[in-house]
């Protein structure tokens, strides 16, 4: 049960994710969260650095899909003219959005890594479907009000996982 919340890997920021490293692991697609993973939850726009990161992934032959629980308006405004595909109101951790992403990307669960800042939505959802998972440190310490309960649950789960020696990193 608790293992379902444990990410396969952990990074400070998405910019530490190197396309070549993903390819070595046989990963062909990245399903990424938006809020507090790519930009702060209250920041509307794509950044040049992110655009470059998306291009690096594409050049390496790795597909990307943004999978967000946020609204169409929010996600569409963020992606703008970048043509990065997205699924909004994904209802993570439910399987629906993850399966839809897998289907639209034409990939298998083993080919995919889920990247996100929340254990109870991104990591739990991806793990349950048998995808690879990577936890990112949230960009903003503050969250949308709706995320506060998730963070409380997350702190509890993290402390349990640390006590078992499953996690080697600090907050
Ligand atoms: Mg998030």
Short mmCIF file of N, CA and C and ligand atoms in Angstrom, two decimals:
data_model
loop_
_atom_site.label_atom_id
_atom_site.label_comp_id
_atom_site.label_asym_id
_atom_site.label_seq_id
_atom_site.Cartn_x
_atom_site.Cartn_y
_atom_site.Cartn_z
N UNK A 1 0.83 -1.21 0.00
CA UNK A 1 0.00 0.00 0.00
C UNK A 1 0.87 1.27 0.00
N UNK A 2 1.71 1.38 1.06
CA UNK A 2 2.57 2.55 1.14
C UNK A 2 3.52 2.64 -0.06
N UNK A 3 3.92 1.48 -0.57
CA UNK A 3 4.83 1.46 -1.74
C UNK A 3 4.23 2.16 -2.95
N UNK A 4 2.91 2.18 -3.02
CA UNK A 4 2.25 2.84 -4.15
C UNK A 4 2.51 4.33 -4.18
N UNK A 5 2.97 4.88 -3.06
CA UNK A 5 3.21 6.32 -2.98
C UNK A 5 4.69 6.67 -3.17
N UNK A 6 5.51 5.64 -3.34
CA UNK A 6 6.95 5.86 -3.43
C UNK A 6 7.38 6.11 -4.88
N UNK A 7 7.98 7.29 -5.15
CA UNK A 7 8.45 7.55 -6.51
C UNK A 7 9.70 6.74 -6.84
N UNK A 8 9.89 6.43 -8.11
CA UNK A 8 11.11 5.70 -8.52
C UNK A 8 12.34 6.59 -8.43
N UNK A 9 12.12 7.90 -8.61
CA UNK A 9 13.25 8.84 -8.60
C UNK A 9 12.77 10.20 -8.10
N UNK A 10 13.72 11.05 -7.83
CA UNK A 10 13.42 12.34 -7.23
C UNK A 10 14.41 13.37 -7.75
N UNK A 11 13.91 14.52 -8.19
CA UNK A 11 14.79 15.61 -8.64
C UNK A 11 14.35 16.94 -8.05
N UNK A 12 15.28 17.88 -8.04
CA UNK A 12 14.98 19.22 -7.55
C UNK A 12 14.07 19.98 -8.52
N UNK A 13 14.33 19.75 -9.80
CA UNK A 13 13.58 20.50 -10.81
C UNK A 13 13.55 19.69 -12.11
N UNK A 14 12.56 19.96 -12.94
CA UNK A 14 12.45 19.22 -14.20
C UNK A 14 13.68 19.42 -15.09
N UNK A 15 14.40 20.52 -14.87
CA UNK A 15 15.57 20.77 -15.71
C UNK A 15 16.71 19.78 -15.44
N UNK A 16 16.58 19.03 -14.34
CA UNK A 16 17.58 17.98 -14.08
C UNK A 16 17.24 16.69 -14.85
N UNK A 17 16.10 16.67 -15.47
CA UNK A 17 15.70 15.48 -16.23
C UNK A 17 16.33 15.57 -17.62
N UNK A 18 17.26 14.66 -17.87
CA UNK A 18 17.96 14.71 -19.15
C UNK A 18 17.38 13.70 -20.13
N UNK A 19 17.01 14.18 -21.32
CA UNK A 19 16.41 13.28 -22.31
C UNK A 19 17.25 12.02 -22.57
N UNK A 20 18.56 12.18 -22.62
CA UNK A 20 19.42 11.02 -22.92
C UNK A 20 19.34 9.97 -21.82
N UNK A 21 19.25 10.43 -20.57
CA UNK A 21 19.13 9.51 -19.42
C UNK A 21 17.81 8.73 -19.49
N UNK A 22 16.77 9.45 -19.90
CA UNK A 22 15.46 8.78 -20.02
C UNK A 22 15.53 7.69 -21.08
N UNK A 23 16.18 8.01 -22.18
CA UNK A 23 16.28 7.04 -23.29
C UNK A 23 17.04 5.79 -22.86
N UNK A 24 18.10 6.00 -22.05
CA UNK A 24 18.87 4.86 -21.54
C UNK A 24 18.00 3.91 -20.74
N UNK A 25 16.98 4.48 -20.09
CA UNK A 25 16.07 3.65 -19.28
C UNK A 25 14.92 3.10 -20.12
N UNK A 26 14.94 3.39 -21.40
CA UNK A 26 13.90 2.87 -22.28
C UNK A 26 12.61 3.67 -22.25
N UNK A 27 12.70 4.88 -21.73
CA UNK A 27 11.50 5.72 -21.64
C UNK A 27 11.28 6.49 -22.94
N UNK A 28 10.05 6.41 -23.43
CA UNK A 28 9.72 7.05 -24.71
C UNK A 28 8.74 8.21 -24.56
N UNK A 29 8.22 8.38 -23.35
CA UNK A 29 7.25 9.45 -23.15
C UNK A 29 7.24 9.97 -21.73
N UNK A 30 7.01 11.29 -21.61
CA UNK A 30 6.92 11.94 -20.30
C UNK A 30 5.50 12.49 -20.13
N UNK A 31 4.86 12.07 -19.06
CA UNK A 31 3.57 12.64 -18.68
C UNK A 31 3.86 13.58 -17.53
N UNK A 32 3.69 14.88 -17.76
CA UNK A 32 4.08 15.82 -16.70
C UNK A 32 2.90 16.62 -16.16
N UNK A 33 2.95 16.84 -14.85
CA UNK A 33 2.03 17.73 -14.16
C UNK A 33 2.39 19.17 -14.56
N UNK A 34 1.48 20.09 -14.30
CA UNK A 34 1.75 21.50 -14.62
C UNK A 34 2.05 22.33 -13.34
N UNK A 35 1.04 22.45 -12.48
CA UNK A 35 1.15 23.38 -11.35
C UNK A 35 2.20 22.94 -10.33
N UNK A 36 3.15 23.83 -10.09
CA UNK A 36 4.24 23.61 -9.14
C UNK A 36 5.24 22.55 -9.58
N UNK A 37 5.04 22.01 -10.79
CA UNK A 37 6.02 21.10 -11.38
C UNK A 37 6.77 21.84 -12.48
N UNK A 38 6.02 22.46 -13.41
CA UNK A 38 6.65 23.21 -14.50
C UNK A 38 6.78 24.69 -14.14
N UNK A 39 5.71 25.26 -13.60
CA UNK A 39 5.74 26.65 -13.11
C UNK A 39 4.96 26.71 -11.80
N UNK A 40 5.12 27.81 -11.05
CA UNK A 40 4.35 27.98 -9.83
C UNK A 40 2.86 27.94 -10.16
N UNK A 41 2.07 27.48 -9.21
CA UNK A 41 0.63 27.25 -9.46
C UNK A 41 -0.09 28.53 -9.86
N UNK A 42 0.45 29.68 -9.43
CA UNK A 42 -0.22 30.95 -9.74
C UNK A 42 0.48 31.72 -10.85
N UNK A 43 1.36 31.05 -11.59
CA UNK A 43 2.04 31.68 -12.73
C UNK A 43 1.43 31.16 -14.02
N UNK A 44 1.03 32.09 -14.86
CA UNK A 44 0.20 31.70 -16.01
C UNK A 44 0.99 31.17 -17.20
N UNK A 45 2.20 31.67 -17.40
CA UNK A 45 2.81 31.49 -18.71
C UNK A 45 4.00 30.54 -18.77
N UNK A 46 4.16 29.96 -19.94
CA UNK A 46 5.33 29.17 -20.30
C UNK A 46 6.58 30.06 -20.21
N UNK A 47 7.72 29.45 -19.87
CA UNK A 47 8.98 30.21 -19.85
C UNK A 47 9.86 29.74 -21.01
N UNK A 48 10.81 30.57 -21.42
CA UNK A 48 11.72 30.16 -22.50
C UNK A 48 12.51 28.91 -22.13
N UNK A 49 12.87 28.79 -20.85
CA UNK A 49 13.64 27.61 -20.41
C UNK A 49 12.83 26.33 -20.58
N UNK A 50 11.54 26.42 -20.24
CA UNK A 50 10.68 25.24 -20.38
C UNK A 50 10.48 24.88 -21.84
N UNK A 51 10.31 25.91 -22.64
CA UNK A 51 10.14 25.68 -24.08
C UNK A 51 11.36 24.93 -24.64
N UNK A 52 12.53 25.36 -24.18
CA UNK A 52 13.77 24.71 -24.60
C UNK A 52 13.81 23.25 -24.13
N UNK A 53 13.36 23.01 -22.89
CA UNK A 53 13.34 21.67 -22.32
C UNK A 53 12.39 20.76 -23.13
N UNK A 54 11.23 21.31 -23.46
CA UNK A 54 10.28 20.54 -24.28
C UNK A 54 10.90 20.20 -25.64
N UNK A 55 11.61 21.17 -26.22
CA UNK A 55 12.24 20.94 -27.51
C UNK A 55 13.33 19.89 -27.44
N UNK A 56 14.09 19.91 -26.33
CA UNK A 56 15.16 18.90 -26.14
C UNK A 56 14.56 17.50 -26.09
N UNK A 57 13.45 17.38 -25.36
CA UNK A 57 12.79 16.07 -25.26
C UNK A 57 12.31 15.63 -26.64
N UNK A 58 11.69 16.54 -27.35
CA UNK A 58 11.16 16.21 -28.68
C UNK A 58 12.30 15.80 -29.62
N UNK A 59 13.40 16.55 -29.56
CA UNK A 59 14.55 16.24 -30.42
C UNK A 59 15.15 14.88 -30.11
N UNK A 60 15.00 14.45 -28.85
CA UNK A 60 15.50 13.14 -28.45
C UNK A 60 14.50 12.03 -28.78
N UNK A 61 13.38 12.41 -29.34
CA UNK A 61 12.38 11.41 -29.72
C UNK A 61 11.47 11.00 -28.57
N UNK A 62 11.41 11.84 -27.54
CA UNK A 62 10.55 11.54 -26.38
C UNK A 62 9.29 12.40 -26.44
N UNK A 63 8.14 11.73 -26.40
CA UNK A 63 6.86 12.44 -26.43
C UNK A 63 6.56 13.05 -25.07
N UNK A 64 5.80 14.13 -25.10
CA UNK A 64 5.41 14.78 -23.85
C UNK A 64 3.90 15.01 -23.84
N UNK A 65 3.31 14.86 -22.66
CA UNK A 65 1.91 15.20 -22.47
C UNK A 65 1.77 15.87 -21.11
N UNK A 66 1.13 17.04 -21.10
CA UNK A 66 0.83 17.68 -19.81
C UNK A 66 -0.49 17.09 -19.31
N UNK A 67 -0.45 16.59 -18.09
CA UNK A 67 -1.64 15.99 -17.47
C UNK A 67 -1.94 16.80 -16.22
N UNK A 68 -2.98 17.63 -16.29
CA UNK A 68 -3.26 18.55 -15.19
C UNK A 68 -4.67 18.37 -14.66
N UNK A 69 -4.80 18.54 -13.36
CA UNK A 69 -6.15 18.54 -12.76
C UNK A 69 -6.79 19.92 -12.89
N UNK A 70 -6.03 20.87 -13.38
CA UNK A 70 -6.55 22.24 -13.48
C UNK A 70 -7.45 22.40 -14.71
N UNK A 71 -8.00 23.59 -14.87
CA UNK A 71 -9.01 23.86 -15.89
C UNK A 71 -8.42 23.99 -17.29
N UNK A 72 -9.28 23.87 -18.27
CA UNK A 72 -8.88 24.05 -19.67
C UNK A 72 -8.26 25.44 -19.88
N UNK A 73 -8.90 26.45 -19.28
CA UNK A 73 -8.44 27.83 -19.44
C UNK A 73 -6.99 27.96 -18.94
N UNK A 74 -6.73 27.42 -17.78
CA UNK A 74 -5.40 27.50 -17.17
C UNK A 74 -4.35 26.79 -18.04
N UNK A 75 -4.66 25.58 -18.44
CA UNK A 75 -3.67 24.78 -19.17
C UNK A 75 -3.45 25.33 -20.59
N UNK A 76 -4.53 25.75 -21.21
CA UNK A 76 -4.41 26.29 -22.57
C UNK A 76 -3.62 27.59 -22.59
N UNK A 77 -3.86 28.43 -21.58
CA UNK A 77 -3.12 29.69 -21.49
C UNK A 77 -1.62 29.40 -21.32
N UNK A 78 -1.30 28.39 -20.51
CA UNK A 78 0.10 28.05 -20.27
C UNK A 78 0.76 27.51 -21.54
N UNK A 79 0.13 26.59 -22.20
CA UNK A 79 0.78 25.98 -23.37
C UNK A 79 0.88 26.99 -24.52
N UNK A 80 -0.09 27.88 -24.60
CA UNK A 80 -0.02 28.96 -25.58
C UNK A 80 0.21 28.45 -26.99
N UNK A 81 1.24 28.96 -27.63
CA UNK A 81 1.52 28.58 -29.01
C UNK A 81 2.54 27.44 -29.09
N UNK A 82 2.87 26.85 -27.95
CA UNK A 82 3.97 25.87 -27.91
C UNK A 82 3.63 24.53 -28.57
N UNK A 83 2.32 24.27 -28.72
CA UNK A 83 1.86 23.00 -29.29
C UNK A 83 2.19 21.78 -28.43
N UNK A 84 2.50 22.01 -27.16
CA UNK A 84 2.66 20.87 -26.25
C UNK A 84 1.25 20.35 -25.95
N UNK A 85 1.01 19.07 -26.19
CA UNK A 85 -0.34 18.54 -25.97
C UNK A 85 -0.67 18.43 -24.48
N UNK A 86 -1.95 18.50 -24.17
CA UNK A 86 -2.34 18.49 -22.76
C UNK A 86 -3.69 17.81 -22.56
N UNK A 87 -3.89 17.37 -21.34
CA UNK A 87 -5.19 16.89 -20.87
C UNK A 87 -5.49 17.68 -19.62
N UNK A 88 -6.65 18.34 -19.58
CA UNK A 88 -7.01 19.14 -18.41
C UNK A 88 -8.07 18.38 -17.60
N UNK A 89 -8.35 18.89 -16.37
CA UNK A 89 -9.29 18.22 -15.48
C UNK A 89 -9.10 16.70 -15.49
N UNK A 90 -7.86 16.31 -15.25
CA UNK A 90 -7.47 14.90 -15.40
C UNK A 90 -7.97 14.02 -14.25
N UNK A 91 -8.39 14.64 -13.15
CA UNK A 91 -8.88 13.89 -11.98
C UNK A 91 -7.85 12.93 -11.40
N UNK A 92 -6.58 13.32 -11.51
CA UNK A 92 -5.53 12.50 -10.86
C UNK A 92 -5.84 12.39 -9.37
N UNK A 93 -5.66 11.31 -8.69
CA UNK A 93 -4.93 10.12 -9.13
C UNK A 93 -5.77 9.07 -9.88
N UNK A 94 -7.01 9.39 -10.24
CA UNK A 94 -7.81 8.41 -10.97
C UNK A 94 -7.09 7.98 -12.25
N UNK A 95 -7.35 6.78 -12.69
CA UNK A 95 -6.62 6.23 -13.84
C UNK A 95 -7.00 6.83 -15.18
N UNK A 96 -8.18 7.43 -15.23
CA UNK A 96 -8.73 7.91 -16.50
C UNK A 96 -7.76 8.77 -17.32
N UNK A 97 -7.23 9.82 -16.69
CA UNK A 97 -6.36 10.75 -17.42
C UNK A 97 -5.05 10.09 -17.85
N UNK A 98 -4.49 9.26 -16.97
CA UNK A 98 -3.23 8.57 -17.28
C UNK A 98 -3.42 7.63 -18.48
N UNK A 99 -4.55 6.90 -18.44
CA UNK A 99 -4.82 5.97 -19.55
C UNK A 99 -5.06 6.72 -20.85
N UNK A 100 -5.75 7.84 -20.74
CA UNK A 100 -6.01 8.64 -21.94
C UNK A 100 -4.69 9.17 -22.52
N UNK A 101 -3.80 9.62 -21.64
CA UNK A 101 -2.49 10.11 -22.09
C UNK A 101 -1.72 8.99 -22.79
N UNK A 102 -1.72 7.81 -22.17
CA UNK A 102 -1.01 6.65 -22.74
C UNK A 102 -1.56 6.32 -24.12
N UNK A 103 -2.87 6.36 -24.23
CA UNK A 103 -3.54 6.05 -25.50
C UNK A 103 -3.19 7.10 -26.56
N UNK A 104 -3.30 8.37 -26.20
CA UNK A 104 -3.04 9.44 -27.17
C UNK A 104 -1.58 9.48 -27.60
N UNK A 105 -0.69 9.06 -26.70
CA UNK A 105 0.74 9.06 -27.03
C UNK A 105 1.12 7.79 -27.79
N UNK A 106 0.24 6.82 -27.78
CA UNK A 106 0.51 5.57 -28.49
C UNK A 106 1.64 4.78 -27.85
N UNK A 107 1.73 4.86 -26.52
CA UNK A 107 2.82 4.18 -25.81
C UNK A 107 2.27 3.23 -24.75
N UNK A 108 3.16 2.37 -24.25
CA UNK A 108 2.78 1.43 -23.20
C UNK A 108 3.22 1.98 -21.84
N UNK A 109 2.66 1.41 -20.77
CA UNK A 109 2.96 1.93 -19.43
C UNK A 109 4.46 1.91 -19.13
N UNK A 110 5.14 0.86 -19.59
CA UNK A 110 6.59 0.74 -19.36
C UNK A 110 7.40 1.83 -20.05
N UNK A 111 6.81 2.41 -21.11
CA UNK A 111 7.51 3.44 -21.89
C UNK A 111 7.43 4.81 -21.23
N UNK A 112 6.58 4.92 -20.21
CA UNK A 112 6.19 6.24 -19.72
C UNK A 112 6.71 6.55 -18.34
N UNK A 113 7.07 7.82 -18.14
CA UNK A 113 7.41 8.28 -16.80
C UNK A 113 6.48 9.44 -16.45
N UNK A 114 5.93 9.38 -15.25
CA UNK A 114 5.06 10.44 -14.75
C UNK A 114 5.91 11.35 -13.86
N UNK A 115 5.89 12.64 -14.18
CA UNK A 115 6.67 13.63 -13.44
C UNK A 115 5.71 14.58 -12.73
N UNK A 116 5.88 14.76 -11.43
CA UNK A 116 4.98 15.67 -10.73
C UNK A 116 5.45 15.99 -9.32
N UNK A 117 4.82 17.01 -8.72
CA UNK A 117 5.24 17.48 -7.40
C UNK A 117 4.39 16.92 -6.27
N UNK A 118 3.36 16.14 -6.61
CA UNK A 118 2.48 15.65 -5.54
C UNK A 118 2.44 14.13 -5.48
N UNK A 119 2.69 13.63 -4.29
CA UNK A 119 2.69 12.19 -4.07
C UNK A 119 1.29 11.59 -4.21
N UNK A 120 0.29 12.28 -3.70
CA UNK A 120 -1.04 11.67 -3.67
C UNK A 120 -1.79 11.76 -5.00
N UNK A 121 -1.33 12.60 -5.90
CA UNK A 121 -1.99 12.66 -7.22
C UNK A 121 -1.08 12.09 -8.30
N UNK A 122 0.08 12.73 -8.52
CA UNK A 122 0.96 12.36 -9.63
C UNK A 122 1.64 11.00 -9.42
N UNK A 123 2.27 10.84 -8.28
CA UNK A 123 3.08 9.63 -8.04
C UNK A 123 2.17 8.41 -7.81
N UNK A 124 1.20 8.58 -6.95
CA UNK A 124 0.27 7.47 -6.66
C UNK A 124 -0.46 7.04 -7.94
N UNK A 125 -0.92 8.02 -8.70
CA UNK A 125 -1.64 7.70 -9.95
C UNK A 125 -0.77 6.95 -10.94
N UNK A 126 0.45 7.42 -11.14
CA UNK A 126 1.36 6.77 -12.08
C UNK A 126 1.78 5.39 -11.63
N UNK A 127 2.08 5.26 -10.34
CA UNK A 127 2.50 3.96 -9.80
C UNK A 127 1.41 2.91 -9.95
N UNK A 128 0.18 3.31 -9.68
CA UNK A 128 -0.92 2.35 -9.74
C UNK A 128 -1.11 1.78 -11.13
N UNK A 129 -0.76 2.60 -12.15
CA UNK A 129 -0.89 2.11 -13.52
C UNK A 129 0.38 1.41 -14.01
N UNK A 130 1.39 1.33 -13.14
CA UNK A 130 2.62 0.63 -13.52
C UNK A 130 3.57 1.46 -14.36
N UNK A 131 3.41 2.77 -14.31
CA UNK A 131 4.33 3.66 -15.04
C UNK A 131 5.52 4.00 -14.13
N UNK A 132 6.60 4.47 -14.73
CA UNK A 132 7.71 5.00 -13.94
C UNK A 132 7.24 6.32 -13.33
N UNK A 133 7.81 6.69 -12.18
CA UNK A 133 7.40 7.94 -11.55
C UNK A 133 8.60 8.73 -11.03
N UNK A 134 8.49 10.05 -11.12
CA UNK A 134 9.56 10.93 -10.64
C UNK A 134 8.95 12.11 -9.90
N UNK A 135 9.38 12.26 -8.66
CA UNK A 135 8.89 13.37 -7.84
C UNK A 135 9.78 14.59 -8.01
N UNK A 136 9.14 15.75 -8.17
CA UNK A 136 9.86 17.01 -8.30
C UNK A 136 9.55 17.87 -7.08
N UNK A 137 10.54 18.58 -6.57
CA UNK A 137 10.30 19.50 -5.46
C UNK A 137 9.36 20.61 -5.96
N UNK A 138 8.28 20.88 -5.22
CA UNK A 138 7.34 21.92 -5.68
C UNK A 138 8.02 23.27 -5.86
N UNK A 139 7.69 23.96 -6.94
CA UNK A 139 8.33 25.23 -7.25
C UNK A 139 8.00 26.28 -6.19
N UNK A 140 6.74 26.31 -5.78
CA UNK A 140 6.29 27.30 -4.80
C UNK A 140 5.94 26.58 -3.50
N UNK A 141 6.44 27.08 -2.40
CA UNK A 141 6.13 26.49 -1.09
C UNK A 141 4.64 26.61 -0.78
N UNK A 142 4.03 27.67 -1.29
CA UNK A 142 2.59 27.83 -1.10
C UNK A 142 1.85 27.09 -2.20
N UNK A 143 0.67 26.64 -1.92
CA UNK A 143 -0.11 25.89 -2.88
C UNK A 143 -1.47 26.54 -3.07
N UNK A 144 -2.15 26.11 -4.11
CA UNK A 144 -3.55 26.46 -4.25
C UNK A 144 -4.29 25.91 -3.03
N UNK A 145 -5.31 26.62 -2.54
CA UNK A 145 -6.03 26.17 -1.34
C UNK A 145 -6.47 24.70 -1.45
N UNK A 146 -6.87 24.27 -2.61
CA UNK A 146 -7.37 22.91 -2.79
C UNK A 146 -6.29 21.86 -2.55
N UNK A 147 -5.03 22.26 -2.59
CA UNK A 147 -3.93 21.31 -2.46
C UNK A 147 -3.50 21.10 -1.00
N UNK A 148 -3.99 21.96 -0.11
CA UNK A 148 -3.50 21.93 1.27
C UNK A 148 -3.73 20.58 1.96
N UNK A 149 -4.88 19.99 1.76
CA UNK A 149 -5.17 18.70 2.38
C UNK A 149 -4.23 17.62 1.82
N UNK A 150 -4.03 17.65 0.49
CA UNK A 150 -3.10 16.71 -0.13
C UNK A 150 -1.71 16.80 0.49
N UNK A 151 -1.29 18.01 0.79
CA UNK A 151 0.05 18.21 1.37
C UNK A 151 0.14 17.64 2.78
N UNK A 152 -0.96 17.73 3.52
CA UNK A 152 -0.97 17.14 4.86
C UNK A 152 -0.82 15.62 4.78
N UNK A 153 -1.56 15.03 3.87
CA UNK A 153 -1.47 13.57 3.68
C UNK A 153 -0.06 13.21 3.23
N UNK A 154 0.47 14.04 2.33
CA UNK A 154 1.81 13.81 1.80
C UNK A 154 2.88 13.82 2.89
N UNK A 155 2.79 14.79 3.79
CA UNK A 155 3.78 14.87 4.88
C UNK A 155 3.74 13.60 5.74
N UNK A 156 2.54 13.13 5.98
CA UNK A 156 2.37 11.90 6.76
C UNK A 156 3.01 10.71 6.03
N UNK A 157 2.71 10.59 4.73
CA UNK A 157 3.25 9.47 3.95
C UNK A 157 4.78 9.54 3.85
N UNK A 158 5.29 10.75 3.63
CA UNK A 158 6.74 10.92 3.53
C UNK A 158 7.44 10.51 4.82
N UNK A 159 6.85 10.88 5.95
CA UNK A 159 7.50 10.54 7.22
C UNK A 159 7.50 9.02 7.41
N UNK A 160 6.42 8.35 7.01
CA UNK A 160 6.38 6.89 7.11
C UNK A 160 7.42 6.24 6.19
N UNK A 161 7.55 6.78 4.99
CA UNK A 161 8.49 6.21 4.02
C UNK A 161 9.94 6.45 4.46
N UNK A 162 10.18 7.62 5.08
CA UNK A 162 11.52 7.90 5.60
C UNK A 162 11.88 6.95 6.73
N UNK A 163 10.91 6.72 7.61
CA UNK A 163 11.15 5.85 8.75
C UNK A 163 11.52 4.44 8.29
N UNK A 164 10.98 4.04 7.18
CA UNK A 164 11.31 2.71 6.64
C UNK A 164 12.60 2.72 5.83
N UNK A 165 13.20 3.89 5.70
CA UNK A 165 14.45 4.00 4.97
C UNK A 165 14.31 3.93 3.46
N UNK A 166 13.10 4.20 2.96
CA UNK A 166 12.86 4.12 1.53
C UNK A 166 13.32 5.38 0.80
N UNK A 167 13.40 6.48 1.55
CA UNK A 167 13.73 7.74 0.90
C UNK A 167 14.99 8.29 1.53
N UNK A 168 15.90 8.71 0.65
CA UNK A 168 17.18 9.17 1.15
C UNK A 168 17.32 10.69 1.09
N UNK A 169 16.30 11.35 0.57
CA UNK A 169 16.43 12.80 0.46
C UNK A 169 15.67 13.52 1.55
N UNK A 170 16.04 14.78 1.75
CA UNK A 170 15.39 15.62 2.76
C UNK A 170 14.35 16.49 2.09
N UNK A 171 13.60 17.24 2.90
CA UNK A 171 12.58 18.16 2.36
C UNK A 171 13.23 19.28 1.58
MG1 LIG B 1 1.27 19.94 -9.13
#
